[in-house]
Amino acid sequence: PLKIPAFYAIDAVHGNAEIPGAVVFPHNIGLGATNDPALVEKVGQIVAQELGAVGMDFAFGPMVAVSLDDRWGREDETFGETPDLTGSLGAALIRGLQGPTIGSGPVHAIACAKHFAGDGAVKWGTANEADINPGKIDRGDAQIDTGTMMAVHVKPYVSAVAAGVGSVMATVSMWNGLRGHADKALLTDTLKGTLGFKGFVISDYDGIDETVAGATPEDKLTTGMNAGIDMQMLSGSRRTTAAQIALVKSLVPARVTQARLDDAVSRILLTKCMMGLFDGTGKADRTLTTQAGSPDHRAVGRQAVRESLVLLKNDGNVLPLPKTVAKVLLGGKSADNIANQCGGWTISWQGEKGNLAVGTTVRKAIEDVLTPAKVTFSMAGTGGAGAAVGIAVIGETPYAEWEGDKADLSIDPADLAVVQAMKTAGLKVVVVLISGRPMLLDKLSPLADAIIAAWLPGTEGEGIADVLFGDAKPTGKLPQSWPRTMAQIPINVGDATYDPLFAYGYGLTY
């Protein structure tokens, strides 16, 4: 009588962040710096509730790639550069989203571990889609041996499967030239066979097209299904449901066996049964709407920000700042910019400019601590007469996927000018660096007395003020090795020659 209920999925990769009013948590790179599975599980629980608040039940996350190259535009979505950290926190987020088993949590939702496998090992210069990302890294080729693939890049999925993840998304990147959506050895033999994954494999967005170059739709679908793709994610303007059904029917059983089709359908139906979609227990709970963006949820977001901050430098113990300070000069393009705090995958794919995300900027958070009268705000970092300290909130602006691929991770000259202005005025200078990855500090560090890596903290800017003014000590540790120069990248713990500016796991405290 219920026919076949649908999933309602969304890219909730750091909170249900495409929904105005939802709590936007730190991107995974910030959660990686917390190395706090209990906190990350709590984040997952809140994301599930905020999914349910708008009738969603399928999150396209967490991303459990092991990121090895800071130039990659998706490093912000990863937990870090080691499989143990990534596996631990990925599993925690899955448990939070789903509960101990699918359908057992207060909200009946499923997670999606992605992208299987090796997308964090892609090599700079191997992306070859002429119309998307030529010569960069996202969607490129992971040129690694089988042992490395299994020991490093498949390993986090062992934890994800053990946590009961409902779905796994295939990668559109390549492994030694073979597209992930066409890799039967990985998707079927390894994931479903060796790892014992019982859920379903979903394609990436139009990823079914990235199986065989120049092939017909029939060839692409045949290759993807036979490789192990169970569900397709398709852009609706390109294909209709009726056309897809007709296409599948044309392939069975001549090119895709009935058993393969039955396996795909069975995995999807099993998951929906476990979620309670067939008996009605898994339908959306409209009372959850009142919880979206609630003070309790924002308090957890604030805790996540506090724990994610990594204190890189603190000369002369300039931090924590006394709340009795006479005046503070606050500057930088991200000091009063909620969009920059949140980064990509917020409101829209690339991140939305303006104040559509609801939250607290760093400026508002500092003014709440000191009162507005004690804070002089100048985006350029000028006009700080009477101030003893300058706080510069600088760094990257929002991006997602290949739009974030960057050949040079130097600090923007305009950002350096803000810090220089404060230094020239004779102030003690504290830099809060907003970024989805390590940035080069060679020109910045001599100008700054203290530097905090704040990653992409999301909507709860109070967590930054908590650490600046000593209501919390910084406890975050680097989930990525911090390079000295671009020539060092990629640099990762365990390299034969390892001489980072700051090592993996580094982080000062008070």
Coordinates of C-alpha atoms in Angstrom, one line a residue:
P1 CA 0.0 0.0 0.0
L2 CA 2.9 2.4 0.5
K3 CA 4.3 1.4 -2.9
I4 CA 8.1 2.3 -2.7
P5 CA 8.8 5.4 -0.6
A6 CA 11.5 7.7 -1.8
F7 CA 14.7 8.9 -0.1
Y8 CA 15.1 12.7 0.2
A9 CA 18.8 13.4 0.1
I10 CA 20.9 16.6 0.5
D11 CA 24.6 17.6 0.7
A12 CA 24.6 18.0 4.5
V13 CA 28.4 17.9 4.6
H14 CA 28.9 20.2 7.6
G15 CA 25.4 20.5 9.1
N16 CA 22.3 20.8 7.0
A17 CA 24.0 23.9 5.7
E18 CA 22.0 24.4 2.5
I19 CA 19.0 25.3 4.7
P20 CA 18.9 28.9 6.0
G21 CA 18.6 28.8 9.8
A22 CA 20.4 25.5 10.2
V23 CA 23.5 25.2 12.4
V24 CA 26.6 25.2 10.1
F25 CA 29.3 23.2 11.9
P26 CA 33.0 23.4 11.1
H27 CA 33.9 21.6 7.9
N28 CA 35.4 18.2 8.5
I29 CA 39.0 19.5 8.5
G30 CA 38.1 21.5 11.7
L31 CA 36.4 18.4 13.2
G32 CA 39.6 16.5 12.4
A33 CA 41.5 19.0 14.5
T34 CA 39.3 18.2 17.5
N35 CA 40.0 14.5 17.3
D36 CA 37.0 14.1 19.5
P37 CA 34.8 11.2 18.4
A38 CA 32.2 11.8 21.1
L39 CA 31.8 15.4 20.0
V40 CA 31.6 14.4 16.3
E41 CA 29.0 11.8 17.1
K42 CA 27.0 14.5 18.8
V43 CA 27.4 16.7 15.7
G44 CA 26.0 13.8 13.6
Q45 CA 22.9 13.5 15.9
I46 CA 22.2 17.2 15.5
V47 CA 22.6 17.0 11.7
A48 CA 20.1 14.1 11.6
Q49 CA 17.6 16.2 13.6
E50 CA 18.1 19.2 11.3
L51 CA 17.7 16.9 8.3
G52 CA 14.4 15.6 9.7
A53 CA 13.3 19.2 10.4
V54 CA 12.9 19.7 6.7
G55 CA 11.8 16.2 5.7
M56 CA 15.3 14.9 4.6
D57 CA 16.5 11.4 5.5
F58 CA 19.7 10.9 3.5
A59 CA 22.9 12.9 4.0
F60 CA 25.6 12.8 1.3
G61 CA 28.3 12.6 4.0
P62 CA 30.7 12.0 5.7
M63 CA 33.6 12.3 3.3
V64 CA 36.2 9.9 4.6
A65 CA 39.0 10.5 2.1
V66 CA 42.5 10.6 3.4
S67 CA 43.8 13.9 1.9
L68 CA 47.4 14.0 0.9
D69 CA 47.7 17.2 -1.1
D70 CA 46.8 20.6 0.3
R71 CA 46.2 22.0 -3.2
W72 CA 43.1 19.8 -3.4
G73 CA 39.9 21.9 -3.3
R74 CA 38.1 19.2 -1.2
E75 CA 40.6 19.0 1.6
D76 CA 38.2 21.1 3.7
E77 CA 35.7 18.2 3.5
T78 CA 38.2 15.6 4.8
F79 CA 39.1 14.9 8.5
G80 CA 42.8 14.7 7.8
E81 CA 45.8 13.0 6.3
T82 CA 45.8 9.7 8.2
P83 CA 43.4 6.7 7.8
D84 CA 43.1 6.2 11.6
L85 CA 41.9 9.7 12.2
T86 CA 39.6 9.7 9.2
G87 CA 38.2 6.3 10.0
S88 CA 37.6 7.1 13.7
L89 CA 35.8 10.4 13.1
G90 CA 34.0 9.2 10.0
A91 CA 32.5 6.3 12.0
A92 CA 31.5 8.6 14.8
L93 CA 29.7 10.9 12.4
I94 CA 27.9 7.9 10.9
R95 CA 26.8 6.6 14.3
G96 CA 25.5 10.1 15.1
L97 CA 23.5 10.4 11.9
Q98 CA 22.1 6.9 11.9
G99 CA 22.1 5.6 15.5
P100 CA 23.7 2.3 16.5
T101 CA 22.0 0.7 13.5
I102 CA 19.9 2.0 10.7
G103 CA 16.5 2.9 12.0
S104 CA 17.5 2.8 15.6
G105 CA 18.2 6.5 16.1
P106 CA 15.6 9.1 17.1
V107 CA 15.7 10.3 13.5
H108 CA 15.6 7.6 10.8
A109 CA 18.3 8.8 8.5
I110 CA 21.2 7.3 6.6
A111 CA 24.7 8.5 6.0
C112 CA 26.9 8.1 2.9
A113 CA 30.6 7.4 3.1
K114 CA 32.4 8.9 0.1
H115 CA 34.1 8.7 -2.3
F116 CA 35.2 5.1 -2.7
A117 CA 38.1 5.1 -3.1
G118 CA 41.4 7.0 -3.3
D119 CA 40.1 10.5 -4.2
G120 CA 42.4 12.0 -1.5
A121 CA 45.5 10.5 -3.3
V122 CA 44.9 12.1 -6.7
K123 CA 48.0 13.7 -8.2
W124 CA 48.2 17.4 -9.2
G125 CA 48.1 17.9 -12.9
T126 CA 46.2 14.7 -13.7
A127 CA 42.6 16.1 -13.9
N128 CA 41.8 15.9 -17.6
E129 CA 38.2 17.0 -18.1
A130 CA 38.8 19.8 -20.6
D131 CA 35.5 21.5 -19.7
I132 CA 35.8 21.3 -15.9
N133 CA 39.3 21.1 -14.4
P134 CA 42.1 20.6 -16.9
G135 CA 45.6 20.2 -15.4
K136 CA 44.6 20.5 -11.7
I137 CA 43.8 17.8 -9.1
D138 CA 40.1 17.3 -8.3
R139 CA 38.7 14.3 -10.3
G140 CA 42.3 13.4 -11.2
D141 CA 44.3 10.2 -11.0
A142 CA 45.5 8.4 -7.9
Q143 CA 48.7 6.9 -9.1
I144 CA 49.4 4.5 -6.3
D145 CA 49.9 0.7 -5.8
T146 CA 47.4 -1.7 -4.5
G147 CA 49.0 -2.0 -1.1
T148 CA 48.8 1.8 -0.5
M149 CA 45.2 1.9 -1.8
M150 CA 44.1 -0.7 0.7
A151 CA 46.2 0.3 3.7
V152 CA 45.5 4.0 3.5
H153 CA 42.6 4.9 1.3
V154 CA 40.3 1.9 1.7
K155 CA 41.0 1.6 5.5
P156 CA 38.6 4.3 6.7
Y157 CA 35.8 2.5 4.9
V158 CA 36.4 -0.5 7.1
S159 CA 35.4 1.7 10.0
A160 CA 32.5 3.1 8.1
V161 CA 31.1 -0.3 7.2
A162 CA 31.6 -1.5 10.9
A163 CA 29.5 1.6 11.9
G164 CA 26.7 0.4 9.7
V165 CA 26.8 3.1 7.0
G166 CA 23.8 2.8 4.8
S167 CA 25.4 3.9 1.5
V168 CA 28.7 4.5 -0.1
M169 CA 29.3 6.9 -3.0
A170 CA 31.7 5.9 -5.8
T171 CA 34.5 8.3 -6.7
V172 CA 34.7 10.2 -10.0
S173 CA 38.4 10.2 -9.7
M174 CA 40.7 7.5 -11.3
W175 CA 43.0 4.9 -9.9
N176 CA 45.8 4.3 -12.2
G177 CA 43.7 5.5 -15.1
L178 CA 40.5 3.6 -14.4
R179 CA 37.4 5.6 -13.3
G180 CA 36.0 4.8 -9.9
H181 CA 32.5 4.3 -11.4
A182 CA 33.9 1.6 -13.7
D183 CA 36.1 -0.2 -11.1
K184 CA 34.5 -3.6 -10.4
A185 CA 37.5 -4.7 -8.4
L186 CA 37.0 -1.9 -5.9
L187 CA 33.2 -1.5 -5.8
T188 CA 32.2 -5.2 -5.9
D189 CA 35.2 -7.3 -5.0
T190 CA 36.6 -5.1 -2.3
L191 CA 33.7 -3.1 -0.9
K192 CA 30.9 -5.6 -1.2
G193 CA 33.1 -8.7 -1.0
T194 CA 36.1 -8.2 1.3
L195 CA 34.6 -5.5 3.5
G196 CA 31.2 -7.1 3.6
F197 CA 29.2 -3.9 2.8
K198 CA 25.5 -4.7 2.7
G199 CA 24.2 -1.3 1.9
F200 CA 24.0 0.3 -1.6
V201 CA 26.5 2.1 -3.7
I202 CA 25.3 5.4 -5.2
S203 CA 26.9 7.2 -8.1
D204 CA 28.3 10.7 -7.7
Y205 CA 26.4 13.5 -9.4
D206 CA 26.1 12.3 -13.0
G207 CA 29.0 10.1 -12.2
I208 CA 27.6 7.3 -14.4
D209 CA 28.7 9.4 -17.4
E210 CA 32.3 9.1 -16.1
T211 CA 32.8 5.4 -16.7
V212 CA 33.9 5.1 -20.4
A213 CA 35.0 8.1 -22.3
G214 CA 33.0 8.8 -25.4
A215 CA 30.7 5.9 -24.9
T216 CA 26.9 5.7 -25.5
P217 CA 24.5 6.0 -22.5
E218 CA 23.9 2.3 -22.8
D219 CA 27.7 1.6 -22.5
K220 CA 28.1 3.9 -19.6
L221 CA 25.2 2.5 -17.6
T222 CA 26.2 -1.1 -18.4
T223 CA 29.7 -0.4 -17.2
G224 CA 28.6 1.3 -14.0
M225 CA 26.0 -1.2 -13.0
N226 CA 28.3 -4.2 -13.7
A227 CA 31.0 -2.4 -11.7
G228 CA 28.7 -2.3 -8.7
I229 CA 26.7 1.0 -8.9
D230 CA 23.3 0.3 -7.4
M231 CA 21.7 3.7 -7.5
Q232 CA 22.3 6.7 -9.8
M233 CA 22.4 10.3 -8.9
L234 CA 21.3 12.2 -12.0
S235 CA 20.7 15.8 -12.8
G236 CA 16.9 15.9 -13.4
S237 CA 17.1 18.2 -16.4
R238 CA 19.1 15.7 -18.4
R239 CA 17.0 12.5 -18.0
T240 CA 13.5 11.5 -17.1
T241 CA 12.6 8.6 -14.9
A242 CA 10.7 6.9 -17.8
A243 CA 13.7 7.2 -20.0
Q244 CA 16.0 5.7 -17.3
I245 CA 13.6 2.8 -16.8
A246 CA 13.5 2.1 -20.5
L247 CA 17.3 2.3 -20.7
V248 CA 17.7 -0.2 -17.9
K249 CA 15.1 -2.6 -19.4
S250 CA 17.0 -2.5 -22.7
L251 CA 20.1 -3.8 -21.0
V252 CA 18.6 -6.7 -19.0
P253 CA 19.5 -9.5 -19.4
A254 CA 21.7 -9.1 -22.4
R255 CA 24.2 -6.7 -21.0
V256 CA 23.3 -6.6 -17.3
T257 CA 22.1 -9.8 -15.6
Q258 CA 18.8 -10.0 -13.8
A259 CA 20.8 -11.1 -10.7
R260 CA 22.9 -7.9 -10.8
L261 CA 19.7 -5.8 -11.1
D262 CA 18.1 -7.7 -8.3
D263 CA 21.1 -7.2 -6.1
A264 CA 21.0 -3.5 -6.7
V265 CA 17.3 -3.2 -6.0
S266 CA 17.5 -5.5 -2.9
R267 CA 20.2 -3.4 -1.3
I268 CA 18.1 -0.2 -1.7
L269 CA 14.9 -1.9 -0.5
L270 CA 16.7 -3.5 2.5
T271 CA 17.9 -0.1 3.6
K272 CA 14.5 1.5 3.2
C273 CA 13.0 -1.3 5.2
M274 CA 15.5 -0.8 8.0
M275 CA 14.7 2.9 8.1
G276 CA 11.0 2.2 8.6
L277 CA 9.9 3.8 5.4
F278 CA 7.7 0.9 4.5
D279 CA 5.9 0.6 7.8
G280 CA 5.6 4.4 8.4
T281 CA 7.8 4.6 11.4
G282 CA 10.5 6.4 9.4
K283 CA 8.4 9.2 8.0
A284 CA 9.4 12.8 8.8
D285 CA 8.6 14.0 12.3
R286 CA 7.3 17.6 11.8
T287 CA 7.9 18.4 15.5
L288 CA 11.6 18.4 14.7
T289 CA 11.1 21.7 12.8
T290 CA 11.2 23.6 16.0
Q291 CA 14.7 22.2 16.8
A292 CA 16.4 23.5 13.7
G293 CA 19.0 26.1 14.7
S294 CA 17.9 25.8 18.3
P295 CA 20.1 27.2 21.1
D296 CA 21.0 23.7 22.2
H297 CA 22.2 22.8 18.7
R298 CA 24.1 26.1 18.4
A299 CA 25.8 25.3 21.8
V300 CA 27.3 22.1 20.3
G301 CA 28.4 24.1 17.2
R302 CA 30.1 26.5 19.5
Q303 CA 31.9 23.7 21.3
A304 CA 33.0 22.2 18.0
V305 CA 34.5 25.6 17.0
R306 CA 36.3 25.9 20.3
E307 CA 37.8 22.4 20.0
S308 CA 38.8 22.8 16.4
L309 CA 41.0 25.9 16.8
V310 CA 44.7 25.2 16.6
L311 CA 47.1 27.7 18.2
L312 CA 50.1 27.8 15.9
K313 CA 52.0 30.7 17.4
N314 CA 51.8 32.7 20.7
D315 CA 54.9 34.8 21.1
G316 CA 55.0 36.5 24.5
N317 CA 51.8 34.8 25.6
V318 CA 49.8 37.5 23.9
L319 CA 46.8 35.1 24.1
P320 CA 44.5 34.8 25.9
L321 CA 43.5 38.5 25.7
P322 CA 42.3 40.1 28.9
K323 CA 38.7 41.1 28.9
T324 CA 39.8 44.3 30.6
V325 CA 41.6 45.4 27.5
A326 CA 40.9 49.1 26.8
K327 CA 40.3 48.8 23.1
V328 CA 40.8 46.2 20.3
L329 CA 41.2 46.9 16.6
L330 CA 39.4 44.3 14.5
G331 CA 40.1 43.9 10.8
G332 CA 40.2 41.7 7.8
K333 CA 37.7 40.6 5.2
S334 CA 36.4 37.7 7.3
A335 CA 35.9 39.5 10.6
D336 CA 32.3 40.3 9.9
N337 CA 31.4 37.9 7.2
I338 CA 29.3 34.8 8.0
A339 CA 29.7 33.5 4.4
N340 CA 33.5 33.3 4.7
Q341 CA 33.2 31.7 8.1
C342 CA 31.1 28.9 6.6
G343 CA 32.8 28.2 3.3
G344 CA 31.5 26.1 0.5
W345 CA 28.5 23.8 0.6
T346 CA 26.6 26.5 2.6
I347 CA 23.2 27.7 1.2
S348 CA 24.6 26.8 -2.3
W349 CA 27.2 24.5 -3.7
Q350 CA 30.0 27.1 -3.8
G351 CA 28.9 28.9 -0.7
E352 CA 26.6 31.9 -0.9
K353 CA 27.8 35.5 -0.4
G354 CA 26.1 37.6 2.1
N355 CA 24.3 36.8 5.3
L356 CA 21.9 34.1 4.3
A357 CA 23.4 31.6 6.8
V358 CA 22.1 32.5 10.3
G359 CA 24.8 32.7 12.9
T360 CA 27.3 34.9 14.8
T361 CA 30.2 36.6 13.1
V362 CA 33.6 36.9 14.8
R363 CA 33.0 40.6 15.1
K364 CA 29.6 40.1 16.9
A365 CA 31.2 37.5 19.2
I366 CA 34.0 39.8 20.2
E367 CA 31.7 42.7 20.7
D368 CA 29.5 40.5 23.0
V369 CA 32.6 39.9 25.1
L370 CA 34.0 43.4 25.2
T371 CA 31.0 45.6 24.4
P372 CA 31.0 47.4 20.9
A373 CA 32.5 50.5 22.4
K374 CA 35.8 48.7 23.0
V375 CA 36.0 47.4 19.4
T376 CA 37.1 49.5 16.5
F377 CA 36.3 47.7 13.2
S378 CA 38.2 48.5 10.1
M379 CA 38.3 45.9 7.3
A380 CA 41.7 47.4 6.2
G381 CA 43.2 47.2 9.7
T382 CA 43.6 50.9 10.1
G383 CA 42.4 53.5 12.6
G384 CA 43.2 51.7 15.8
A385 CA 44.2 54.7 17.9
G386 CA 44.1 53.8 21.5
A387 CA 44.0 50.1 20.8
A388 CA 46.6 47.7 22.4
V389 CA 46.0 44.7 20.2
G390 CA 44.8 44.1 16.6
I391 CA 42.9 41.0 15.6
A392 CA 43.0 40.2 11.9
V393 CA 40.5 37.7 10.6
I394 CA 41.7 36.7 7.1
G395 CA 42.1 33.8 4.8
E396 CA 40.2 32.0 2.0
T397 CA 36.8 32.8 0.6
P398 CA 34.2 30.0 -0.1
Y399 CA 34.7 27.3 -2.7
A400 CA 33.8 23.7 -3.3
E401 CA 35.3 20.8 -5.3
W402 CA 37.5 21.7 -8.3
E403 CA 36.8 25.5 -7.9
G404 CA 39.0 25.3 -4.8
D405 CA 42.0 23.6 -6.5
K406 CA 44.8 26.1 -5.9
A407 CA 48.3 25.9 -7.2
D408 CA 49.6 28.6 -4.8
L409 CA 48.6 28.6 -1.1
S410 CA 50.2 31.9 -0.3
I411 CA 48.3 34.4 1.9
D412 CA 46.5 37.0 -0.2
P413 CA 48.5 40.3 -0.4
A414 CA 45.4 42.2 0.6
D415 CA 45.3 40.1 3.8
L416 CA 48.9 40.7 4.5
A417 CA 48.3 44.4 4.1
V418 CA 45.7 44.3 6.9
V419 CA 48.2 42.6 9.3
Q420 CA 51.0 44.9 8.2
A421 CA 48.8 48.0 9.0
M422 CA 48.3 46.7 12.5
K423 CA 52.0 45.9 13.0
T424 CA 53.0 49.3 11.7
A425 CA 50.7 50.9 14.2
G426 CA 52.7 49.3 16.9
L427 CA 49.9 46.8 18.0
K428 CA 50.3 43.3 19.2
V429 CA 48.8 41.3 16.3
V430 CA 46.6 38.2 16.6
V431 CA 45.7 36.5 13.3
V432 CA 42.7 34.3 13.0
L433 CA 43.2 32.3 9.8
I434 CA 40.0 31.2 8.1
S435 CA 40.8 28.4 5.6
G436 CA 40.0 24.9 4.4
R437 CA 43.6 23.8 4.6
P438 CA 47.1 24.9 5.6
M439 CA 48.3 28.1 4.0
L440 CA 51.9 29.4 3.6
L441 CA 52.9 31.5 6.5
D442 CA 56.3 32.7 5.5
K443 CA 55.2 36.3 4.9
L444 CA 52.6 36.4 7.6
S445 CA 54.3 34.9 10.6
P446 CA 56.9 37.7 11.0
L447 CA 54.1 40.2 11.3
A448 CA 52.0 38.3 13.8
D449 CA 52.4 37.7 17.5
A450 CA 49.8 34.9 17.6
I451 CA 48.2 32.8 14.9
I452 CA 45.2 30.6 15.2
A453 CA 44.2 28.2 12.5
A454 CA 40.4 28.4 12.6
W455 CA 39.6 26.4 9.5
L456 CA 36.1 27.0 8.3
P457 CA 34.3 27.3 11.6
G458 CA 30.7 27.8 10.5
T459 CA 28.0 29.9 12.1
E460 CA 29.0 29.8 15.7
G461 CA 31.7 32.5 15.9
E462 CA 31.4 32.7 19.7
G463 CA 33.7 29.6 19.8
I464 CA 36.5 31.8 18.5
A465 CA 35.9 34.5 21.1
D466 CA 35.9 31.8 23.8
V467 CA 39.5 31.0 23.0
L468 CA 40.7 34.5 22.2
F469 CA 39.6 35.7 25.7
G470 CA 40.5 32.6 27.7
D471 CA 37.0 31.2 28.4
A472 CA 38.5 28.0 26.9
K473 CA 42.0 26.8 26.2
P474 CA 42.9 25.8 22.7
T475 CA 43.1 22.1 22.4
G476 CA 43.0 21.5 18.6
K477 CA 45.8 19.6 17.0
L478 CA 46.8 19.7 13.3
P479 CA 45.0 17.0 11.2
Q480 CA 47.3 18.0 8.3
S481 CA 51.0 18.6 8.2
W482 CA 51.7 22.3 7.7
P483 CA 54.1 23.1 4.8
R484 CA 56.8 25.6 4.7
T485 CA 56.8 26.2 1.0
M486 CA 54.8 25.1 -2.1
A487 CA 57.8 23.0 -3.1
Q488 CA 57.1 20.7 -0.1
I489 CA 53.6 19.9 -1.1
P490 CA 52.5 17.2 -0.9
I491 CA 53.8 16.7 2.6
N492 CA 52.5 14.1 5.0
V493 CA 53.5 12.4 8.2
G494 CA 55.5 9.3 7.5
D495 CA 57.3 10.8 4.4
A496 CA 60.9 9.7 4.0
T497 CA 61.9 13.4 4.2
Y498 CA 59.6 15.2 6.6
D499 CA 60.3 18.7 7.6
P500 CA 57.1 20.6 7.9
L501 CA 56.7 24.1 9.4
F502 CA 54.3 22.4 11.9
A503 CA 54.0 18.7 12.2
Y504 CA 50.9 16.6 12.1
G505 CA 49.4 16.7 15.6
Y506 CA 51.0 20.0 16.5
G507 CA 49.0 22.6 18.6
L508 CA 49.9 24.9 21.4
T509 CA 47.7 25.7 24.4
Y510 CA 47.7 28.3 27.3

